[in-house]
Short mmCIF file of C-alpha atoms and ligand atoms in Angstrom, two decimals:
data_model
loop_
_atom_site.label_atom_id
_atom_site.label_comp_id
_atom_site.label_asym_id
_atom_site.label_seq_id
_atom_site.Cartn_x
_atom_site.Cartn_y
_atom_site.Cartn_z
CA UNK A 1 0.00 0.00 0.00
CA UNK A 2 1.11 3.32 -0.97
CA UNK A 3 1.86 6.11 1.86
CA UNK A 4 2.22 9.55 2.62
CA UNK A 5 4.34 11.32 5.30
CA UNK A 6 2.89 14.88 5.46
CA UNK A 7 3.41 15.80 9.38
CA UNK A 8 7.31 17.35 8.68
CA UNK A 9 6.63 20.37 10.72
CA UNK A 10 5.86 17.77 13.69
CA UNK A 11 9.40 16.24 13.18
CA UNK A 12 11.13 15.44 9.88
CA UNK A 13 13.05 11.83 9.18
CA UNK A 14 17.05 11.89 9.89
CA UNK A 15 18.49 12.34 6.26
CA UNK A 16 20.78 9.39 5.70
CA UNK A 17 23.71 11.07 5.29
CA UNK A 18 23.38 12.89 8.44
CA UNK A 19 22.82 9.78 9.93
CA UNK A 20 26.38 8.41 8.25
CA UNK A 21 27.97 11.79 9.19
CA UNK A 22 27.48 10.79 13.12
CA UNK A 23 27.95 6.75 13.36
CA UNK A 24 31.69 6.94 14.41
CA UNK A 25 31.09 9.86 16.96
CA UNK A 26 29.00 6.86 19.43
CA UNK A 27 31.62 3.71 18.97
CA UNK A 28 35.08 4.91 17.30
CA UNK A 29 35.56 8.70 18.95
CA UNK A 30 33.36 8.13 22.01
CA UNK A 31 35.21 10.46 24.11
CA UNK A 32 34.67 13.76 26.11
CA UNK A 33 35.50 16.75 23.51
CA UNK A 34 37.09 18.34 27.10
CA UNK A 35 39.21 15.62 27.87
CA UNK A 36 42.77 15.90 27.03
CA UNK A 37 43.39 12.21 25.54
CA UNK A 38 42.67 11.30 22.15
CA UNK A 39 40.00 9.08 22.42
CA UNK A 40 37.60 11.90 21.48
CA UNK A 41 39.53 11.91 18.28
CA UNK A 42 38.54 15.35 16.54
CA UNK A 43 35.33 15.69 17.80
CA UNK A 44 35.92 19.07 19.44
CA UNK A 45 37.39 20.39 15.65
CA UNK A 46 33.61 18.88 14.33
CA UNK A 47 31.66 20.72 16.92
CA UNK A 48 33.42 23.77 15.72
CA UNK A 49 32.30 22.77 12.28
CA UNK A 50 28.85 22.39 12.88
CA UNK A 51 29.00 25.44 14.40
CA UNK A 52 30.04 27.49 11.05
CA UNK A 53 27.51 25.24 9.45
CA UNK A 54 24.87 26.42 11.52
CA UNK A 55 26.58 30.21 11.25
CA UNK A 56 25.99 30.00 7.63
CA UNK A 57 22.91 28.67 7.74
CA UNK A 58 21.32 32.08 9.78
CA UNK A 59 23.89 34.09 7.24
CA UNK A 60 25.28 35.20 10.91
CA UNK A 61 28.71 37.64 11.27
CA UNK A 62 30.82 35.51 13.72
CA UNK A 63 30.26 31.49 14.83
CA UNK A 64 30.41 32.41 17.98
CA UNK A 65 26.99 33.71 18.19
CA UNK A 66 25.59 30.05 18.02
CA UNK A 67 25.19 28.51 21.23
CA UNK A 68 23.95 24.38 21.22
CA UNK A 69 20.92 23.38 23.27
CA UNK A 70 18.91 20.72 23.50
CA UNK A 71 15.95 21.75 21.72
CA UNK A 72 13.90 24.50 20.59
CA UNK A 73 11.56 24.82 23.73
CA UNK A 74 15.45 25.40 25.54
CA UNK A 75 16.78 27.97 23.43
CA UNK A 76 13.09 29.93 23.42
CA UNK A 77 13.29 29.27 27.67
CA UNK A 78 17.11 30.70 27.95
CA UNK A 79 16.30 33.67 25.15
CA UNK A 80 13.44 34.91 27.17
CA UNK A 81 14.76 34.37 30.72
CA UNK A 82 18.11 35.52 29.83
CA UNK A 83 16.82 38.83 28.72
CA UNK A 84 14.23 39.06 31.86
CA UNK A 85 17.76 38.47 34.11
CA UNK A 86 19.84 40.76 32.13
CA UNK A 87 17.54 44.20 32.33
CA UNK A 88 15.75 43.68 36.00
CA UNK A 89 14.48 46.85 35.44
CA UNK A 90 12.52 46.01 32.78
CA UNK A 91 9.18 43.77 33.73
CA UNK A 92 7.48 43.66 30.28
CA UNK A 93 7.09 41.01 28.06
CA UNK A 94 5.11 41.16 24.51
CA UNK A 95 4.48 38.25 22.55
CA UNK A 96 1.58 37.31 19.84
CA UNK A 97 -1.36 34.94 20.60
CA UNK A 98 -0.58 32.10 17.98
CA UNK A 99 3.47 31.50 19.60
CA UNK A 100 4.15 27.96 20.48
CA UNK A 101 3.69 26.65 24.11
CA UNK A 102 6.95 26.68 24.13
CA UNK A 103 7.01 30.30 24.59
CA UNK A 104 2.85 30.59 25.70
CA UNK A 105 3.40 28.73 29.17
CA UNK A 106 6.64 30.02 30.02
CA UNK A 107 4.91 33.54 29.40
CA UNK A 108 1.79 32.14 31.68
CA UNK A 109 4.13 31.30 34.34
CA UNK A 110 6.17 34.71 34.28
CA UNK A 111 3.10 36.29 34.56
CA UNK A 112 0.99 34.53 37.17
CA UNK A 113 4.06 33.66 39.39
CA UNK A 114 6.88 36.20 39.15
CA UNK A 115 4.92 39.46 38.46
CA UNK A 116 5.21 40.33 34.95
CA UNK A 117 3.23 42.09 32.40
CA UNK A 118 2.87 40.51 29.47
CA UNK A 119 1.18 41.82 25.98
CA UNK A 120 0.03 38.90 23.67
CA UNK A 121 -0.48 40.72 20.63
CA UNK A 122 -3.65 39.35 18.46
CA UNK A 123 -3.60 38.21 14.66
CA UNK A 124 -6.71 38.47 11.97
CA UNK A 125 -8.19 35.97 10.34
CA UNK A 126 -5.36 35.33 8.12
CA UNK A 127 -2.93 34.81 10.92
CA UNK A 128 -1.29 38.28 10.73
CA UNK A 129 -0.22 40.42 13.10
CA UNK A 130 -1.74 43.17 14.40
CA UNK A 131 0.66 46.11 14.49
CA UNK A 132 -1.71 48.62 15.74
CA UNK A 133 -1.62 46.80 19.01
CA UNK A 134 1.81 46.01 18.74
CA UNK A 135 2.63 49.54 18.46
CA UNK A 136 0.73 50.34 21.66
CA UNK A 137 2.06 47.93 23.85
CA UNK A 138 5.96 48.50 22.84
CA UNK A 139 7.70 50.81 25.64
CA UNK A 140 10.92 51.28 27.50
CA UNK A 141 9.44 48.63 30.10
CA UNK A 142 9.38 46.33 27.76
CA UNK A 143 12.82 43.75 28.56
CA UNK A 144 12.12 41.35 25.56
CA UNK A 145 9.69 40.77 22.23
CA UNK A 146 9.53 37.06 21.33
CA UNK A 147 7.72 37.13 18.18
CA UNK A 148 7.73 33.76 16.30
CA UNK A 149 9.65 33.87 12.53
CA UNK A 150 6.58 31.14 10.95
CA UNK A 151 4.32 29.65 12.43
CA UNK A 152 3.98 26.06 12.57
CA UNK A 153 0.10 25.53 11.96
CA UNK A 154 -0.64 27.61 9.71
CA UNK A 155 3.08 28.56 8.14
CA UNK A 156 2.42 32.32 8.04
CA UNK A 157 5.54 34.17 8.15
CA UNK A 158 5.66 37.40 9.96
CA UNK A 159 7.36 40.77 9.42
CA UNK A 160 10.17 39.71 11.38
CA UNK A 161 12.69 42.64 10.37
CA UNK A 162 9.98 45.46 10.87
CA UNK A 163 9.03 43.82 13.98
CA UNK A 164 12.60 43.47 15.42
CA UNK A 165 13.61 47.53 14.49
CA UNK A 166 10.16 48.76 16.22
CA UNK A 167 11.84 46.75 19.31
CA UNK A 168 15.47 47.68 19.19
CA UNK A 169 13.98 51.51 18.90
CA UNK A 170 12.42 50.82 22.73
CA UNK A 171 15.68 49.39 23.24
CA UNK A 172 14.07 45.85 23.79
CA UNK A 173 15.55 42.81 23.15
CA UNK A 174 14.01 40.95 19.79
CA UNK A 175 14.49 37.31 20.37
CA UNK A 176 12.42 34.85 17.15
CA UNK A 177 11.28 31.38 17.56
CA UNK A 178 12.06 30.26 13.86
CA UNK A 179 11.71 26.96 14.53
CA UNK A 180 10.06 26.32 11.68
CA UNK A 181 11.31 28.64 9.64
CA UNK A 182 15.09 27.60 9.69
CA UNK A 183 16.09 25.24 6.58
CA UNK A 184 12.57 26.33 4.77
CA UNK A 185 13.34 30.20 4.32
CA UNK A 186 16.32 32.10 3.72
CA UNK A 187 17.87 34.01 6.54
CA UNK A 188 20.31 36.37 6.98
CA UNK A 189 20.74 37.95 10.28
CA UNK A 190 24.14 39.55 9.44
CA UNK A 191 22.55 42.41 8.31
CA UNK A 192 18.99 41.93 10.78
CA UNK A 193 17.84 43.62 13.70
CA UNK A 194 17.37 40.06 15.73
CA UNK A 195 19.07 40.01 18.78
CA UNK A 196 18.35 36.22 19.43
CA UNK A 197 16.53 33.49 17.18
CA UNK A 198 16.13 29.82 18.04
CA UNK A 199 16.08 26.68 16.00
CA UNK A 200 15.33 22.68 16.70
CA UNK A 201 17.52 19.92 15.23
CA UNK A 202 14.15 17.97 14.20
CA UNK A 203 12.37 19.63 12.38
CA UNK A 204 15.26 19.82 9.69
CA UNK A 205 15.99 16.32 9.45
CA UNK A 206 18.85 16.32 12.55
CA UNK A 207 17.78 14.05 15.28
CA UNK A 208 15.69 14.99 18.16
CA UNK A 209 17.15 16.48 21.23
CA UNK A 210 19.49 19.01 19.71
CA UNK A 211 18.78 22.68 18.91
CA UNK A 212 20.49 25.85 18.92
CA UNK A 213 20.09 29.40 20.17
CA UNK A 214 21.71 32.25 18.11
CA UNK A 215 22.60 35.55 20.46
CA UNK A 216 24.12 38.45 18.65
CA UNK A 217 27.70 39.74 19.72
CA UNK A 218 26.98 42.68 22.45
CA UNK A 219 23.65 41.21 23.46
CA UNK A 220 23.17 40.41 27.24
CA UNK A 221 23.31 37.00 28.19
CA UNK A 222 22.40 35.02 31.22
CA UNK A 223 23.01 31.22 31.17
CA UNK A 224 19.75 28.71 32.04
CA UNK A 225 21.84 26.16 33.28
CA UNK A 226 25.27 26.81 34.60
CA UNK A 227 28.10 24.34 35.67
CA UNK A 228 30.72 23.85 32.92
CA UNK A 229 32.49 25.65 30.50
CA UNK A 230 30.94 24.20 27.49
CA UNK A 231 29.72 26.84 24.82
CA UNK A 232 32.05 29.44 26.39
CA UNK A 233 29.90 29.14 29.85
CA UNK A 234 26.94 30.00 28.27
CA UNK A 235 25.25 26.73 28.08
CA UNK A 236 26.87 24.11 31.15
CA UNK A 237 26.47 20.28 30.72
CA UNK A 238 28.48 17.95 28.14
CA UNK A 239 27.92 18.44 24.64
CA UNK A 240 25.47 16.23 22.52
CA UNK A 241 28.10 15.39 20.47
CA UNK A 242 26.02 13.80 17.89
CA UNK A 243 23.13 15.33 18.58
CA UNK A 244 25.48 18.63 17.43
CA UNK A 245 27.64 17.27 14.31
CA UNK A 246 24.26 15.67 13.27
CA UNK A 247 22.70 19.51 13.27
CA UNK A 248 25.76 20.96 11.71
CA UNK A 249 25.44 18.30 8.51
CA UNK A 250 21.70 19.02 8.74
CA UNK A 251 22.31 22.93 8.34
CA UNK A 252 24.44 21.88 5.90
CA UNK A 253 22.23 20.14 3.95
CA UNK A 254 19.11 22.59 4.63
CA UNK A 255 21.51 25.35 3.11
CA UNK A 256 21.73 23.69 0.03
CA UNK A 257 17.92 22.93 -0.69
CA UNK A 258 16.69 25.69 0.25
CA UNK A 259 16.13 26.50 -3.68
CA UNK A 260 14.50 23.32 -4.16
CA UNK A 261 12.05 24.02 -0.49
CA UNK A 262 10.93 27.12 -2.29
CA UNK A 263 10.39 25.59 -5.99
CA UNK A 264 9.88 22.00 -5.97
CA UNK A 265 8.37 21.67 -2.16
CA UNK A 266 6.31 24.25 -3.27
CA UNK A 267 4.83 23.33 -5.85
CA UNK A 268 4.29 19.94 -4.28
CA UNK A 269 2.39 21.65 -1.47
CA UNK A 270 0.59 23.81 -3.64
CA UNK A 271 -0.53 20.88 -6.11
CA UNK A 272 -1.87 18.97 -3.01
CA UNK A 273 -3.86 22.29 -2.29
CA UNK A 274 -5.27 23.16 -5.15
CA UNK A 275 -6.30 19.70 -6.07
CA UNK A 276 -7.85 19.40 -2.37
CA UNK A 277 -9.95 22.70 -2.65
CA UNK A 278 -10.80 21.73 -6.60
CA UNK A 279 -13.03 18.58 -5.64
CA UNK A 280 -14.54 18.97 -2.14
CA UNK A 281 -16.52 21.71 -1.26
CA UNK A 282 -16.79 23.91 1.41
CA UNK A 283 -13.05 23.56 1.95
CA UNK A 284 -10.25 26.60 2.59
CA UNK A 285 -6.93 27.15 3.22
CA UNK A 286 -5.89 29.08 6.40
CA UNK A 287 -3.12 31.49 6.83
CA UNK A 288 -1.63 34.56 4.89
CA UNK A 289 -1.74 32.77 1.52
CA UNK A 290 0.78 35.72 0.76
CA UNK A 291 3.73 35.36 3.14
CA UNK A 292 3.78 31.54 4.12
CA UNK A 293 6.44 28.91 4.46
CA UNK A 294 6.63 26.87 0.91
CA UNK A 295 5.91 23.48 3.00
CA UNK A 296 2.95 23.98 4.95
CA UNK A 297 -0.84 23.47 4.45
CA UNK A 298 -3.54 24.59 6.56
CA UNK A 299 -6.89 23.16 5.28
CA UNK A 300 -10.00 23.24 6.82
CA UNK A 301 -13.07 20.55 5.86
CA UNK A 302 -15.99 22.56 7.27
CA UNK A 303 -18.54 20.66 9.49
CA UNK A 304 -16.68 17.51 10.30
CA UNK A 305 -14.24 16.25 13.08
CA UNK A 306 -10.64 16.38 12.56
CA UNK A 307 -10.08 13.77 14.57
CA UNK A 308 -11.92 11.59 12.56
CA UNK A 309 -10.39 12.82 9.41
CA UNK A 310 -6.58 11.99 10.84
CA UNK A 311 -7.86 8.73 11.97
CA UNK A 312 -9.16 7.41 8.25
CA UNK A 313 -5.95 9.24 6.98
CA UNK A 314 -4.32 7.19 9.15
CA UNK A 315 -5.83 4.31 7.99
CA UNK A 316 -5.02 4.94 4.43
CA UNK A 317 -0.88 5.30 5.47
CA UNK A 318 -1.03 8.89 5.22
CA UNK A 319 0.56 10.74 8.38
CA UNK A 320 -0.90 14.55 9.00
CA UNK A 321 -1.91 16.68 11.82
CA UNK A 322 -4.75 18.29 13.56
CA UNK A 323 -2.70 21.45 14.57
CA UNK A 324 0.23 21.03 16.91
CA UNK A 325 1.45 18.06 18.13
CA UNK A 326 0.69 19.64 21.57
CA UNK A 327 -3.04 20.59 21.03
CA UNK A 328 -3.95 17.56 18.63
CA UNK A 329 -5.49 14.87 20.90
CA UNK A 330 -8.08 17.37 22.60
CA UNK A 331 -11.19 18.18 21.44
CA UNK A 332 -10.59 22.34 21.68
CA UNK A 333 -9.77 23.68 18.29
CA UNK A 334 -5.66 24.58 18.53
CA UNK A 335 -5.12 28.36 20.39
CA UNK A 336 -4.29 28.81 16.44
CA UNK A 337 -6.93 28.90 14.81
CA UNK A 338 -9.07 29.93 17.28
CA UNK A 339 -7.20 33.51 17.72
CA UNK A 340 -7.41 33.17 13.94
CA UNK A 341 -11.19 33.47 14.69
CA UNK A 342 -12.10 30.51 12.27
CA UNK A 343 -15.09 29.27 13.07
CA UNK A 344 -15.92 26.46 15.41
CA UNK A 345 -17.50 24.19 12.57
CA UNK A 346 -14.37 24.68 10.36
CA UNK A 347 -11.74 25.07 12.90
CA UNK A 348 -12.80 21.38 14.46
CA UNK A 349 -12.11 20.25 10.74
CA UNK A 350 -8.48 21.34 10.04
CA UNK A 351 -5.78 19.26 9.52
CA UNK A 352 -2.19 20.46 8.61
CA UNK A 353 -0.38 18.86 6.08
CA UNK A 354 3.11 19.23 5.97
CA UNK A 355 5.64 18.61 3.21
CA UNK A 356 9.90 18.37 2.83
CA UNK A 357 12.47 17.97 0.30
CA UNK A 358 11.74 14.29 0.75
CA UNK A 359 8.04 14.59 -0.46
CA UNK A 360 7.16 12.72 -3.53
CA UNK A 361 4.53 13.67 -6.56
CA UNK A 362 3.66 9.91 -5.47
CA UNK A 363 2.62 10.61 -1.82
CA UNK A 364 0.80 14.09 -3.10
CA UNK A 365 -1.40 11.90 -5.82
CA UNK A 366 -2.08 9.63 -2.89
CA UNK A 367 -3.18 12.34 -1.01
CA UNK A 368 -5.12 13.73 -3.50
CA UNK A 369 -6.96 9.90 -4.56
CA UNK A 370 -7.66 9.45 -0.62
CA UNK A 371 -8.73 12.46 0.85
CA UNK A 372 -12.11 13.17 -0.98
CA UNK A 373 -14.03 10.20 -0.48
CA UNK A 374 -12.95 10.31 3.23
CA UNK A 375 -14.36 13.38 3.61
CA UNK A 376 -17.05 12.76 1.91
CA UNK A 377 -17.58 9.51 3.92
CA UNK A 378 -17.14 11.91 7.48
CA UNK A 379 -19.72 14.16 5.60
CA UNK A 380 -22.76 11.72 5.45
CA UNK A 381 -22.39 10.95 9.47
CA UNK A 382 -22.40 14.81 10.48
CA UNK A 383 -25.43 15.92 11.88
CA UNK A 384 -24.93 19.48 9.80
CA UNK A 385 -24.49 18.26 6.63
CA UNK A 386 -27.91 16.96 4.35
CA UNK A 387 -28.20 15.78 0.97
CA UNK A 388 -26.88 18.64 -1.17
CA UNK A 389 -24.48 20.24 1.61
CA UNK A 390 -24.43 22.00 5.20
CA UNK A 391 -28.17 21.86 6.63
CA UNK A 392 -29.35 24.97 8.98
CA UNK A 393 -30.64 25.23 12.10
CA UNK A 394 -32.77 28.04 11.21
CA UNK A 395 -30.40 30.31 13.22
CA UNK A 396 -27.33 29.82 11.14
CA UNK A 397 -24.76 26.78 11.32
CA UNK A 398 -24.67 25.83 15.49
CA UNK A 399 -21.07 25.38 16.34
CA UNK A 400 -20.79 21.22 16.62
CA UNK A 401 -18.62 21.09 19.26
CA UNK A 402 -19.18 24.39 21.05
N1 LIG B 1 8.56 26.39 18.43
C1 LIG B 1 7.85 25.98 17.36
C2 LIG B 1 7.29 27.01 16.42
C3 LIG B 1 7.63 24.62 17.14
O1 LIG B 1 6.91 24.22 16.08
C4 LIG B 1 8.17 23.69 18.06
C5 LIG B 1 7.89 22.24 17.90
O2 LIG B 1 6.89 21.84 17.36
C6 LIG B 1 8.93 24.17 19.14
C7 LIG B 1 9.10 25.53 19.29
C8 LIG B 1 9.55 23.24 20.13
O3 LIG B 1 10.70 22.63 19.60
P1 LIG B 1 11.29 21.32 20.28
O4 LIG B 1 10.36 20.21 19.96
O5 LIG B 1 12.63 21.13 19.66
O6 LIG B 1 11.40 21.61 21.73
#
């Protein structure tokens, strides 16, 4: 039976040859890149290495400005509390209203336990942001902006440069989750007002439990975990050594598709779309369908359970996702789409697809042959769709799930 992986912005396979790159560095050079013996081999020289990968990668001006963590959700805790630490004076946070947990509870616990003010700045319906009210909250109490570079739902990519120089002019720190952006988009933060961006080995075919957190020369820092000297005493504990030479051959790799993400992925993505929205009705796409990452797919099927969708996907071999790994699983539409304001009958219905350079025309046309009569299967059990389409209530379409 034929399959389809389409969940890459939950976590992408290891590419091969990243996986060859790091085989020796767990039996051959096993050692401790601080030790003084040999058994280590050159494994401090391929840290280094990974490290200008991963410089070139953000187009950043010195390597040193790349500090390894273990994961994104690290390198968003340490940007944020390291600029809270750094300017005490300082008790403001802002942040948007579609960011990742990963930044959303840490900003729930700053505020409801340690006494700060934070500003989560709304979107429309498109998943833009609102820089009326992002105008109004910036300030000179403001310590630190964590606005996220794409986001991983819905793929929108926000004005990340106009957003960091309306920060730097309140002399804030601009710190961007681009988790999902790195290896999809091109960056260049040489010539950027970022102070501080983070990334995640898996979500660019690198294995789980590696990341990285870039902090521009000059900027402030404040370690989360101290101990060590490892990363210059910025980040303590012993290095994931293969967790880090697998990133740095992952960067390397990202670097060099990045064409093909933008033309081939693309057009993948947008073929599954436009083939999608072509046969079943009452179907759209969600997200700024103007400034989105080339990979991702935001569709919702209006009056039907996403849940139930993902589970006859499922059953046809073809992986996708409800909204984030974190929310899918509940029956609450994701914090997405609902400060997207989509409706509760389509919001319950959205599923994500998500492509990468290792998505096939083959998986798309299975897609494509599959999804339609599931749908239309769901369709014939829901209590608000008849015959010829969505039936009313007489008072307008009653949320199903409300
Ligand atoms: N930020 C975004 C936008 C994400 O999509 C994710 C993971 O889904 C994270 C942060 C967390 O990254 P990690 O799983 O490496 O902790």
């Amino acid at each position: 039976m034929t399959s389809a992986y389409m969940d890459n912005n939950a976590t992408t396979r290891v590419d091969p040859a990243v996986l060859q790159s790091i085989l020796p560095y767990f039996s051959e050079y096993y050692g401790n890149p601080s030790s003084m013996h040999s058994f280590g081999g050159d494994v401090g020289k391929r840290l280094e290495e990974a490290r200008a990968h991963l410089q070139s990668l953000l187009g950043a001006e010195h390597d040193s400005e790349v500090i390894f963590t273990s994961c994104g959700t690290e390198s968003d805790n340490t940007a944020i509390l390291s600029a809270l630490a750094a300017q005490p004076n300082r008790r403001e946070i802002i942040t948007s209203t579609v960011e990742h947990p990963a930044i959303l509870s840490l900003c729930d616990h700053l505020e409801r336990h340690e006494g700060y003010r934070v500003w989560y700045i709304p979107v429309d319906r498109q998943g833009r942001i609102d820089l009326e009210a992002y105008t109004a909250a910036l300030s000179d109490r403001v310590a630190i902006v964590s606005m996220m570079y794409a986001n991983n739902e819905t793929g929108t990519i926000f004005p990340i440069e106009t957003l960091a120089r309306m920060a730097k002019a309140k002399g804030a720190v601009f710190h961007t989750d681009a988790v999902q952006a790195a290896g999809k988009i091109p960056l260049n933060l040489r010539d950027s007002a970022i102070d501080m961006l983070s990334l995640s080995g898996h979500k660019l075919h690198a294995p789980k439990g590696v990341g990285a957190l870039y902090v521009r020369r000059g900027t402030r820092f404040r370690p989360l975990l101290r101990g060590g000297h490892q990363e210059r005493g910025r980040r303590a504990g012993t290095e994931n050594t293969t967790g880090i030479i697998a990133l740095g051959r992952a960067a390397e790799l990202a670097l060099e598709h990045l064409e093909y993400e933008n033309t081939v992925v693309r057009a993948l993505r947008d073929r599954l779309e436009a083939g999608i929205l072509g046969c079943v009705p009452h179907t759209f796409v969600n997200g700024d369908l103007e400034s989105r990452l080339p990979n991702t797919s935001s569709i919702s099927f209006e009056y039907i359970e996403g849940e139930a969708i993902l589970m006859l996907l499922s059953r046809a071999n073809i992986a996708a996702s409800s909204g984030s790994a974190c929310t899918s699983g509940s029956l609450e539409p994701s914090h997405v789409l609902r400060a997207m304001d989509i409706p509760y009958t389509a919001a319950h219905g959205t599923i994500r697809f998500s492509l990468s350079r290792e998505s096939t025309e083959a998986e798309v046309d299975w897609v494509l042959a599959q999804t339609p009569p599931i749908i239309e299967q769901l369709r014939r059990l829901s209590p608000y769709w008849g015959i010829n389409g969505p039936v009313s209530n007489g008072t307008g379409f009653a949320p199903v799930y409300a």
